[in-house]
Structure formats: C-alpha cells, structure tokens
mmCIF file of C-alpha atoms in Angstrom:
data_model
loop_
_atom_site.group_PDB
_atom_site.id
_atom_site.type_symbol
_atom_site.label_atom_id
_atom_site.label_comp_id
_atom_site.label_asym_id
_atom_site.label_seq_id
_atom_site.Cartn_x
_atom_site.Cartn_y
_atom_site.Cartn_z
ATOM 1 C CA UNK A 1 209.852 68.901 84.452
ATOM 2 C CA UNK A 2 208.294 71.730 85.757
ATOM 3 C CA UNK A 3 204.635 72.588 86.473
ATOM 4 C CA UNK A 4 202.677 75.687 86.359
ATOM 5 C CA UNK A 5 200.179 75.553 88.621
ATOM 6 C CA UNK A 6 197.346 77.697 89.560
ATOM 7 C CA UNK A 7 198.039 79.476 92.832
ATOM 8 C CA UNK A 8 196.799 82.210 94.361
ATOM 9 C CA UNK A 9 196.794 83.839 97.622
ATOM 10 C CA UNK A 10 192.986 83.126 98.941
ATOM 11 C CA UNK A 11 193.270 86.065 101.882
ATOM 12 C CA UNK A 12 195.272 89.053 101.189
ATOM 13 C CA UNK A 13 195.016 91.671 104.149
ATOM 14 C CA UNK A 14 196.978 94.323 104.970
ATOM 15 C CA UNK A 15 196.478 98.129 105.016
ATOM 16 C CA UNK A 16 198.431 101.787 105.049
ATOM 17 C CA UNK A 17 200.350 101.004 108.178
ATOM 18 C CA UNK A 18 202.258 98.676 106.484
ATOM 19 C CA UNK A 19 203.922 100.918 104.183
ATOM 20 C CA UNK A 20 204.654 103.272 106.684
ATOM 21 C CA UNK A 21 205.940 100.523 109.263
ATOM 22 C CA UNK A 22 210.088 99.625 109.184
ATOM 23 C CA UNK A 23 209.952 95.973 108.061
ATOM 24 C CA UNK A 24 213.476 95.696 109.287
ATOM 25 C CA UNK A 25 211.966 95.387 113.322
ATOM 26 C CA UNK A 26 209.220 93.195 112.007
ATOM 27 C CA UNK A 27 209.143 89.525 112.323
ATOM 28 C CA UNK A 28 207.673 86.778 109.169
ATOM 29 C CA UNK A 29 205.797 83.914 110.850
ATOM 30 C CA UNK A 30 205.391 81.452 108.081
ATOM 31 C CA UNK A 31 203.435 78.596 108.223
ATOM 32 C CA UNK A 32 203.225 75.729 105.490
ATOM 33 C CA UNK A 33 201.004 72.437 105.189
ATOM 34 C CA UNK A 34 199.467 70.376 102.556
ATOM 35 C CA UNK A 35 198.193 72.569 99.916
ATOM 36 C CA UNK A 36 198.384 75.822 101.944
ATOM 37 C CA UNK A 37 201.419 78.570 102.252
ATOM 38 C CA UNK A 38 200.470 81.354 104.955
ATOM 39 C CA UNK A 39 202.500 84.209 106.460
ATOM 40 C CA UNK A 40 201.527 87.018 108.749
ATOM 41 C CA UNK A 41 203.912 89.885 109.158
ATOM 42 C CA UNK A 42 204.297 90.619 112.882
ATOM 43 C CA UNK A 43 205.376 93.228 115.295
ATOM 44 C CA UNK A 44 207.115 92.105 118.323
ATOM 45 C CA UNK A 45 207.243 95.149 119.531
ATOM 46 C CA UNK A 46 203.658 96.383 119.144
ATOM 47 C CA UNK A 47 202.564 93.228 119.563
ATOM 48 C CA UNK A 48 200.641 93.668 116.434
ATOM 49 C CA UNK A 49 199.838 91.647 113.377
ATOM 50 C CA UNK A 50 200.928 93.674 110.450
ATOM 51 C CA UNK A 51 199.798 91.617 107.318
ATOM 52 C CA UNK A 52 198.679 88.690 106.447
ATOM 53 C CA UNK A 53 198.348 86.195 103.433
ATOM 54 C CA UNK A 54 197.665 83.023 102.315
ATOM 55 C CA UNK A 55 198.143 80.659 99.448
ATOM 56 C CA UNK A 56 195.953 78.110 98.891
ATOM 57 C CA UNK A 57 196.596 75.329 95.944
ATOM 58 C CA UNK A 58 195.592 71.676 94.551
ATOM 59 C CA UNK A 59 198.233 69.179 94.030
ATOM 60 C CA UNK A 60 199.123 65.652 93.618
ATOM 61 C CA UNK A 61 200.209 63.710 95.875
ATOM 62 C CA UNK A 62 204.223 64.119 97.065
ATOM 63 C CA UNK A 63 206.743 66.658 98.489
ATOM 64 C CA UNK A 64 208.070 67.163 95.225
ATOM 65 C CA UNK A 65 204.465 68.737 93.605
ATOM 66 C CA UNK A 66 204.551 70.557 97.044
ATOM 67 C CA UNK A 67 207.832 72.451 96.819
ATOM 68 C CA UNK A 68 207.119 73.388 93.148
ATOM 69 C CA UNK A 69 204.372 75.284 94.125
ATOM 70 C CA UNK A 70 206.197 77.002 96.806
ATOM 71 C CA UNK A 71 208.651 78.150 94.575
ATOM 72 C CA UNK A 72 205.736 79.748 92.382
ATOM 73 C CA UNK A 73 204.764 81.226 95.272
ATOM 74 C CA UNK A 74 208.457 82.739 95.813
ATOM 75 C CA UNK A 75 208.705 84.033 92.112
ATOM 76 C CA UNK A 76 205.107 86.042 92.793
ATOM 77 C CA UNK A 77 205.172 87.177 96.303
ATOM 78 C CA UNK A 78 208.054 90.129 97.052
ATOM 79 C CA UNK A 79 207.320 90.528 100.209
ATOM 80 C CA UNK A 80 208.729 87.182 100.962
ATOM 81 C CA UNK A 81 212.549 88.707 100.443
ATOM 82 C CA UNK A 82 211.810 91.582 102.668
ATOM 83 C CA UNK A 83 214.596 91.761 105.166
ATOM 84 C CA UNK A 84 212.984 91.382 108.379
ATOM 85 C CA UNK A 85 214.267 91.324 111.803
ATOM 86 C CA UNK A 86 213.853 87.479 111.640
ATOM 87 C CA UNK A 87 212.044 85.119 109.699
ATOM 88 C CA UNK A 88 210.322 81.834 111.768
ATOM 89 C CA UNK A 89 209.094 78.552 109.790
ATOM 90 C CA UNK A 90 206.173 76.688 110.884
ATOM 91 C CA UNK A 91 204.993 73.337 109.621
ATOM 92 C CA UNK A 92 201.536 71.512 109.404
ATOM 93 C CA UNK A 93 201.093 68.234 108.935
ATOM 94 C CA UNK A 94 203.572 64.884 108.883
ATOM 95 C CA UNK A 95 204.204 62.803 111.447
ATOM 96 C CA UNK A 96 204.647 64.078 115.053
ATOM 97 C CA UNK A 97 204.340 62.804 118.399
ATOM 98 C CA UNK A 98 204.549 64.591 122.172
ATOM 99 C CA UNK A 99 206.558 63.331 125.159
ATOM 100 C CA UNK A 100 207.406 64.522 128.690
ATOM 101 C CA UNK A 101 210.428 66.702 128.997
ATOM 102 C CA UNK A 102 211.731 64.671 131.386
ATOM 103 C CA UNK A 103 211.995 61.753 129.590
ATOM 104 C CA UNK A 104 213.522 63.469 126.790
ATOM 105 C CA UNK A 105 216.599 62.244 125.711
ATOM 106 C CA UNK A 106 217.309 64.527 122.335
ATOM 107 C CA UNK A 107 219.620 62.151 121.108
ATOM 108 C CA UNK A 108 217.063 59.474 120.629
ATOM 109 C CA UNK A 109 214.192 62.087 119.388
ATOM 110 C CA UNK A 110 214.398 59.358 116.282
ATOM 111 C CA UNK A 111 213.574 57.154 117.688
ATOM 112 C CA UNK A 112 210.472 58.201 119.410
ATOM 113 C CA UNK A 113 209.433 59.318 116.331
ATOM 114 C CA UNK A 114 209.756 55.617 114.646
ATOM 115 C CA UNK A 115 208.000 54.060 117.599
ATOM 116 C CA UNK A 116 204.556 55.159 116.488
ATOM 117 C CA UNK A 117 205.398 56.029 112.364
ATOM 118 C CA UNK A 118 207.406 53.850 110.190
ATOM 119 C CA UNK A 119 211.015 55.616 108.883
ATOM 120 C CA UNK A 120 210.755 57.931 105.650
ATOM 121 C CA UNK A 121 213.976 58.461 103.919
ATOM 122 C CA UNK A 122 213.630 61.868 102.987
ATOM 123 C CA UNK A 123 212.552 63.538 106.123
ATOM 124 C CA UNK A 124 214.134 65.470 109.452
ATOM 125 C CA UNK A 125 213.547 65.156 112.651
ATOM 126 C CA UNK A 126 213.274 67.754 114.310
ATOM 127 C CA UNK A 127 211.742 68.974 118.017
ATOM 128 C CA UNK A 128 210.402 71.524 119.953
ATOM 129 C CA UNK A 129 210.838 71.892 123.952
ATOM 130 C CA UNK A 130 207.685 73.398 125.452
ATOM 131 C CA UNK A 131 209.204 74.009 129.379
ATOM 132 C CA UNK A 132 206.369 75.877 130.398
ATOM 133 C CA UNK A 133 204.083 72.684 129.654
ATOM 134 C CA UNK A 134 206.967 70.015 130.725
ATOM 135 C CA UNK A 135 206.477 68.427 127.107
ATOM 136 C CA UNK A 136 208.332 67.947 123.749
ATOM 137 C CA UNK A 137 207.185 68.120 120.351
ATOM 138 C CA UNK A 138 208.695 65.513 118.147
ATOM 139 C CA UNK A 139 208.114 65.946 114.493
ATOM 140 C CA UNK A 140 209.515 64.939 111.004
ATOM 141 C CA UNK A 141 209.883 67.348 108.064
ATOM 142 C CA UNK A 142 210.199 66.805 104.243
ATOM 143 C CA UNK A 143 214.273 67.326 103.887
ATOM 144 C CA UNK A 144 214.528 69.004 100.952
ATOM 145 C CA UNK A 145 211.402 71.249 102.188
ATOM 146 C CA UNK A 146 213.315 72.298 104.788
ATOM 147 C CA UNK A 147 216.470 72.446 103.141
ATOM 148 C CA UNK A 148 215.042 75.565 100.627
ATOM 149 C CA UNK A 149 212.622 77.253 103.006
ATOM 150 C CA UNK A 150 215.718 78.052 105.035
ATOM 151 C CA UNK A 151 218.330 78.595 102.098
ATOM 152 C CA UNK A 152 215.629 81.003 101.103
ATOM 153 C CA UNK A 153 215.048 82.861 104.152
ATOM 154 C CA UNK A 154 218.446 82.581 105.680
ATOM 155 C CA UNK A 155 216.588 81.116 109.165
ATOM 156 C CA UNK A 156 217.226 78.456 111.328
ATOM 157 C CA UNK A 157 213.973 79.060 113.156
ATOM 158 C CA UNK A 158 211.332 76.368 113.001
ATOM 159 C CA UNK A 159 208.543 74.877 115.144
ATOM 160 C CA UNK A 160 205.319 72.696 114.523
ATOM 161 C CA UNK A 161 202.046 74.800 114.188
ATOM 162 C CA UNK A 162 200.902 72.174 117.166
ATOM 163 C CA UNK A 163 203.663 73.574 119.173
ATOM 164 C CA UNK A 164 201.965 77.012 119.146
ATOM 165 C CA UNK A 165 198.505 76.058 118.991
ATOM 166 C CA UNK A 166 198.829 74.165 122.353
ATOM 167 C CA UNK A 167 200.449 77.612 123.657
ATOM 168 C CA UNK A 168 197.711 79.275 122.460
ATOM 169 C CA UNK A 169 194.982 77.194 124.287
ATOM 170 C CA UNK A 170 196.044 77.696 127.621
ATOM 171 C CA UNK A 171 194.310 81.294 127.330
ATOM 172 C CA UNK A 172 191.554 79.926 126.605
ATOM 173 C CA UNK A 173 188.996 80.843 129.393
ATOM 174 C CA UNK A 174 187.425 77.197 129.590
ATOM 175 C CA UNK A 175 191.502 75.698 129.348
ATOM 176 C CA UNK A 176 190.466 74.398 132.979
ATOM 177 C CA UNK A 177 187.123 73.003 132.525
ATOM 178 C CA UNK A 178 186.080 70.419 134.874
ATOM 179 C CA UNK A 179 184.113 68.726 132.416
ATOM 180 C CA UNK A 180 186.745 68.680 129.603
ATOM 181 C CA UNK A 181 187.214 70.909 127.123
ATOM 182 C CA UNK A 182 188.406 69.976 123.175
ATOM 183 C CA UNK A 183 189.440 72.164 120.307
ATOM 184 C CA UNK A 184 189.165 71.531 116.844
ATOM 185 C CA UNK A 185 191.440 73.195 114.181
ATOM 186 C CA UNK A 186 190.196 72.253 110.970
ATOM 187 C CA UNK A 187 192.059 72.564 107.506
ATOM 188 C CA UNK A 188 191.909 70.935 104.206
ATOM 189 C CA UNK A 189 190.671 67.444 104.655
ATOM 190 C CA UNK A 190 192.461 66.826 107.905
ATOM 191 C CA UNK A 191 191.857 68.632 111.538
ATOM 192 C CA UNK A 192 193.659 68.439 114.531
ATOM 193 C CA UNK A 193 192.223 67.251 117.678
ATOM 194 C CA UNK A 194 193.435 68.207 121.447
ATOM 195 C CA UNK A 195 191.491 67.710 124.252
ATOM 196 C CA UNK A 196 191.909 68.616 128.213
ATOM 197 C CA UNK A 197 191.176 68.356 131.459
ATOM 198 C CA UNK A 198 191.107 71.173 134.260
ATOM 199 C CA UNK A 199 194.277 72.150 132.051
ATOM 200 C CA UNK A 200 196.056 68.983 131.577
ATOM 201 C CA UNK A 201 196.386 67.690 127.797
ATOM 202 C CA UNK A 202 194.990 64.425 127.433
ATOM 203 C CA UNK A 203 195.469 64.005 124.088
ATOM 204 C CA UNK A 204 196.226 65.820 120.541
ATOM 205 C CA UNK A 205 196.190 63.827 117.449
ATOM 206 C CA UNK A 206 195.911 65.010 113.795
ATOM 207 C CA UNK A 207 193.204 63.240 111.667
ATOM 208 C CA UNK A 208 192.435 63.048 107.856
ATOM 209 C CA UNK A 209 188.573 63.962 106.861
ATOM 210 C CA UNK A 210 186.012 63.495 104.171
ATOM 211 C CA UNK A 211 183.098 65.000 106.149
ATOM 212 C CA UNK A 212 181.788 66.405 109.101
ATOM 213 C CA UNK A 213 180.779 62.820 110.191
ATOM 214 C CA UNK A 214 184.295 61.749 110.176
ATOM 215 C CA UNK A 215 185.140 64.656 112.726
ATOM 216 C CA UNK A 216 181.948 63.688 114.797
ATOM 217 C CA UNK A 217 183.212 60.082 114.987
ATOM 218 C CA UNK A 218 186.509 61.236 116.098
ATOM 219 C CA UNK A 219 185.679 63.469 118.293
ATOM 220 C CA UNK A 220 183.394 61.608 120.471
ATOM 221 C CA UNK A 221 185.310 58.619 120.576
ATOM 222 C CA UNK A 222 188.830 60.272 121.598
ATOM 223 C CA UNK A 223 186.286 62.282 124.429
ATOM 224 C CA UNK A 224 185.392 58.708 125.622
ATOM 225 C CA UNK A 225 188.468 57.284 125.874
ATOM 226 C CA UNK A 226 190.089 59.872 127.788
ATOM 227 C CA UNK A 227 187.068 59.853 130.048
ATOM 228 C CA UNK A 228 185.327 62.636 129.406
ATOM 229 C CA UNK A 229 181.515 62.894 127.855
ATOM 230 C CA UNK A 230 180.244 64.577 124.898
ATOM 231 C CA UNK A 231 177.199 65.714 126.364
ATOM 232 C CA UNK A 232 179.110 67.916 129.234
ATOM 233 C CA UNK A 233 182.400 68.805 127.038
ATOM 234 C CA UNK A 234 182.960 71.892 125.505
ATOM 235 C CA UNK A 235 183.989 71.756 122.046
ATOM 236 C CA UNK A 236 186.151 74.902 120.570
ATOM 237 C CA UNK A 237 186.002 74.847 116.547
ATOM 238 C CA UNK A 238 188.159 76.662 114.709
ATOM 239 C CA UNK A 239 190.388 76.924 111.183
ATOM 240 C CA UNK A 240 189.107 76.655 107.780
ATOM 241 C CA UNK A 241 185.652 76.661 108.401
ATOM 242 C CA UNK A 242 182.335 78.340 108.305
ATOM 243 C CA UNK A 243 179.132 78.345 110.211
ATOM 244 C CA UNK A 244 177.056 77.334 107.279
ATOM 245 C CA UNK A 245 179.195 74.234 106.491
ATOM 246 C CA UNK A 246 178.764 70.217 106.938
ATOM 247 C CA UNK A 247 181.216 70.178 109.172
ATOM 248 C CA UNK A 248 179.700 72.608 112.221
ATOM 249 C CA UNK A 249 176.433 71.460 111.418
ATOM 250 C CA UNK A 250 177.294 67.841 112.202
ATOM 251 C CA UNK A 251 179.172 69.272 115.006
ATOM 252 C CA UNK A 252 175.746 71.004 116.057
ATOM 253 C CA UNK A 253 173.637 67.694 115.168
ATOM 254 C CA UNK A 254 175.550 65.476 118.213
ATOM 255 C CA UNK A 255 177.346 68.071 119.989
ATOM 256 C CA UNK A 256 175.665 70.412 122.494
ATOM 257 C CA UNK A 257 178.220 72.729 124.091
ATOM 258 C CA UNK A 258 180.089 73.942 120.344
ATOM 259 C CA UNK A 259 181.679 77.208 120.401
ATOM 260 C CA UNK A 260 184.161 79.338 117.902
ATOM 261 C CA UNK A 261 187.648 79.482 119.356
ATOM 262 C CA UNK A 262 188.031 83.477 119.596
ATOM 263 C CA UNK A 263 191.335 85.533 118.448
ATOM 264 C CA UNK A 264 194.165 85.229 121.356
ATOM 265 C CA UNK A 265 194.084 87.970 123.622
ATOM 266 C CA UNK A 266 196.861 90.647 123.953
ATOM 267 C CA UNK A 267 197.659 90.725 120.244
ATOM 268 C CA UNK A 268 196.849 94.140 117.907
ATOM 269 C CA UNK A 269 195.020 93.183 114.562
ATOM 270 C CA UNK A 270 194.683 95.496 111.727
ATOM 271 C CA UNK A 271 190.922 96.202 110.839
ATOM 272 C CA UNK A 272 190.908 94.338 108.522
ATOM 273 C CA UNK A 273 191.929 91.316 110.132
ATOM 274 C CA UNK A 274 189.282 92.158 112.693
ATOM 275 C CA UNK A 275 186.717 91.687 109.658
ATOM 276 C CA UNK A 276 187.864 88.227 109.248
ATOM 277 C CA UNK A 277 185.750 85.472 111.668
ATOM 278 C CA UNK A 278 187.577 85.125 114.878
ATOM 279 C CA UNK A 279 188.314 81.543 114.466
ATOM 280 C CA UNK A 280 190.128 81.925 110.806
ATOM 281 C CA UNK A 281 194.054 81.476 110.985
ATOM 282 C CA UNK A 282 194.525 80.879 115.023
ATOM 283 C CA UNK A 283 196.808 78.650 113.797
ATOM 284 C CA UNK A 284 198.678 81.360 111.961
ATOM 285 C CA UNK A 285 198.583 83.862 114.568
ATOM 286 C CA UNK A 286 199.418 81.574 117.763
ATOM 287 C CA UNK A 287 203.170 81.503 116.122
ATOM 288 C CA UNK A 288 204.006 85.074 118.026
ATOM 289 C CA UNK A 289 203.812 83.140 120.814
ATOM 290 C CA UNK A 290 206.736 80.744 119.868
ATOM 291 C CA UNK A 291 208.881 83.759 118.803
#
C-alpha cells in the first residue's frame, strides 16, 4: 500500500533567468541519498548553476519507503520532466569502495565490491573510472532505484556523489598540504570522510553519526592511522551543517586548524545561491564536474 508522506523541498532557489534561459541546452544534475532528493539545473555552456532544489524527508527504514517518496516527489515537482539537454544521476550512500585503475579488471568490479560488504540481492554494481586520479569508484545501487530514476528520465548517466566530490577537492588550495589535509561532508546522520597528503588520497570512508563526538572520534583516529596529526591537519567541513551546531563546535573543541570548504571556483551561481553558506550543497554542485 501506498504512503503519503510529508515532503517538501527544504531549499528552493532559482530566479528570472531561469524563465528566460532555453532548458533544452541545460543539463539536470540529480543527486539522491537517504532521506534527501536534490537537483541543480546547470549550464554547461555558461558554466552556470541555474536552479537549485532540494527535498528533504523522514522515512523508515528500506529502499522501498525510499522510492515512494521519490515518486511523490515526481507527481509535485514539473520541472523534473523538463526536456533538458541531458539528465545525470548521482547517488549517496550504500556500499562503495575505490581501487587503482590499473588493477581494474571491470569484469570482476563484483567482486571487489563483496570483498569488503557482504552481497545484497537487490542491488547494481556499478563503477566510475576517475583517469585523471588513476582510481575507480566501485559502488552498489538499490536495483529497482535505479531501474525508475532512469525509466523516468530516459538517462543512462550515473556516478557516485564521492566520485565528484574527490574531483572537486583537488581545487582546493590546501589539496597539497604537507601536513595533511581532511574534508568533511556532512549529511543526515552519516558524513563522509577523505583525507590527503601533498595531494595523494589516503583514505575516504563514509561513516554513520549520532553527534559531533562521533565525527571527532573518527576523524582523529583515521588522521592517525594514515600518519598524519590532528594538531597540524587542516580540517575542511562542509554539507548539512551550520556554525552554531554540535557538530562544528566539537570540531572546534579538539580540532585547531577547522575551516568551511568554499564554493568550487570557475562556476557562475545565481544570487541567490551566493546567499546560501559556501559550504551548503558542494556535494550537489561538484557533479558539473563529472558531466
């Protein structure tokens, strides 16, 4: 049976130019996790982020509760069936793991996969070749998820919101930091950590959170065991977050060198995106550079 549930979109911004802007050249970066549904509306040849919105709900527990709610989402959002120039579908969350290209064999991307996570029925595997970085995404993906986000938007383009946010971090200015530098993007009750060194990744894990103890914890220990030491490391927050919450303040508590990741360079934003904390939806926007 279905559920109504109670979603709305939590950020709405767009402005004139949007109306007076042929959709048909613009691309739809979409970008869907647990308990969130974003989309920007971006274009490639402006290089300028259009619109943006995002859907934030409660659910239980399952893909099933998950996909209902997207659907809602579908029946209330028009936009969504604008045809664009092409439509690309980003997931957060599930299991995913990162190996070297060259030891990439895309035939057994499975089976990397199952080394670290046990097998889920109803899941895809799917993966995402980063050449510029000499590294592979591997990641699974509910199946029937999948199956109506692209029936839906008639797309075959997808990629792991990891995949771009490690693009985005190499213009970071302290990407080469001798002392190690790690970013934080934080969403609902999980955050992902990736950490490096003079500009080689030495680790990125996801990680589920009550509190901004938990992230402390985390944090610290996966800066000591790649060798690096809180007390020198930079740490680059951003995501769902604010200044005033536990989270930073923790961060601020046992952390010295904390900063706000800023918006990536070269892009246009709207004003009103400009209004927006710098830090908000990096994830979101870091997608251009997968397109």
């Amino acid at each position: 049976m279905s559920v109504t549930y109670n979603i709305h979109p939590a950020f709405a911004v767009d402005d004139s130019s949007l109306l007076e802007t042929d959709l048909t050249t613009c691309q739809l970066l979409v970008l869907t996790g647990k308990g969130v549904f974003s989309y920007v509306v971006y274009n490639p040849v402006a290089k300028k982020f259009m619109a943006l919105k995002s859907y934030r709900f409660q659910t239980q527990k399952g893909a099933t509760a998950e996909l209902e709610m997207i659907e809602q989402v579908f029946d209330a959002d028009k936009l969504l069936f604008t045809h664009f120039k092409a439509v690309y579908l980003a997931f957060d969350g599930g299991d995913t793991t990162i190996v070297p290209e060259k030891h990439y064999n895309p035939s057994l991307k499975k089976d990397y996969l199952e080394l670290i996570y046990p097998e889920k029925t109803q899941e895809v595997i799917l993966a995402d070749i980063m050449h510029e970085q000499q590294m592979v995404n591997i990641y699974a993906v509910d199946k029937d998820l999948l199956g109506y986000l692209r029936k839906e938007f008639a797309t075959d383009n997808t990629l792991h919101v990891n995949t771009a946010l490690l693009k985005s971090y190499s213009f970071d200015n302290d990407y080469r930091d001798i002392n190690g530098v790690a970013f934080i993007d934080i969403q609902q009750h999980k955050f992902t950590l990736t950490v490096y060194k003079l500009g080689q990744l030495l680790s990125q894990q996801e990680i589920a959170c009550q509190n901004g103890l938990d992230v402390v914890y985390h944090l610290i220990n996966a800066l000591r065991q790649t060798g690096l030491n809180e007390q020198y490391a930079k740490v680059k927050v951003g995501g769902a977050v604010t200044a005033d919450s536990q989270i930073y303040e923790e961060l601020h508590r046992f952390i010295p060198k904390v900063e706000w990741m800023q918006r990536l360079p070269g892009f246009g934003y709207i004003n009103k995106m400009q209004e927006i904390p710098a830090y908000y939806f990096n994830n979101l926007y870091a997608l251009a550079l997968c397109v």
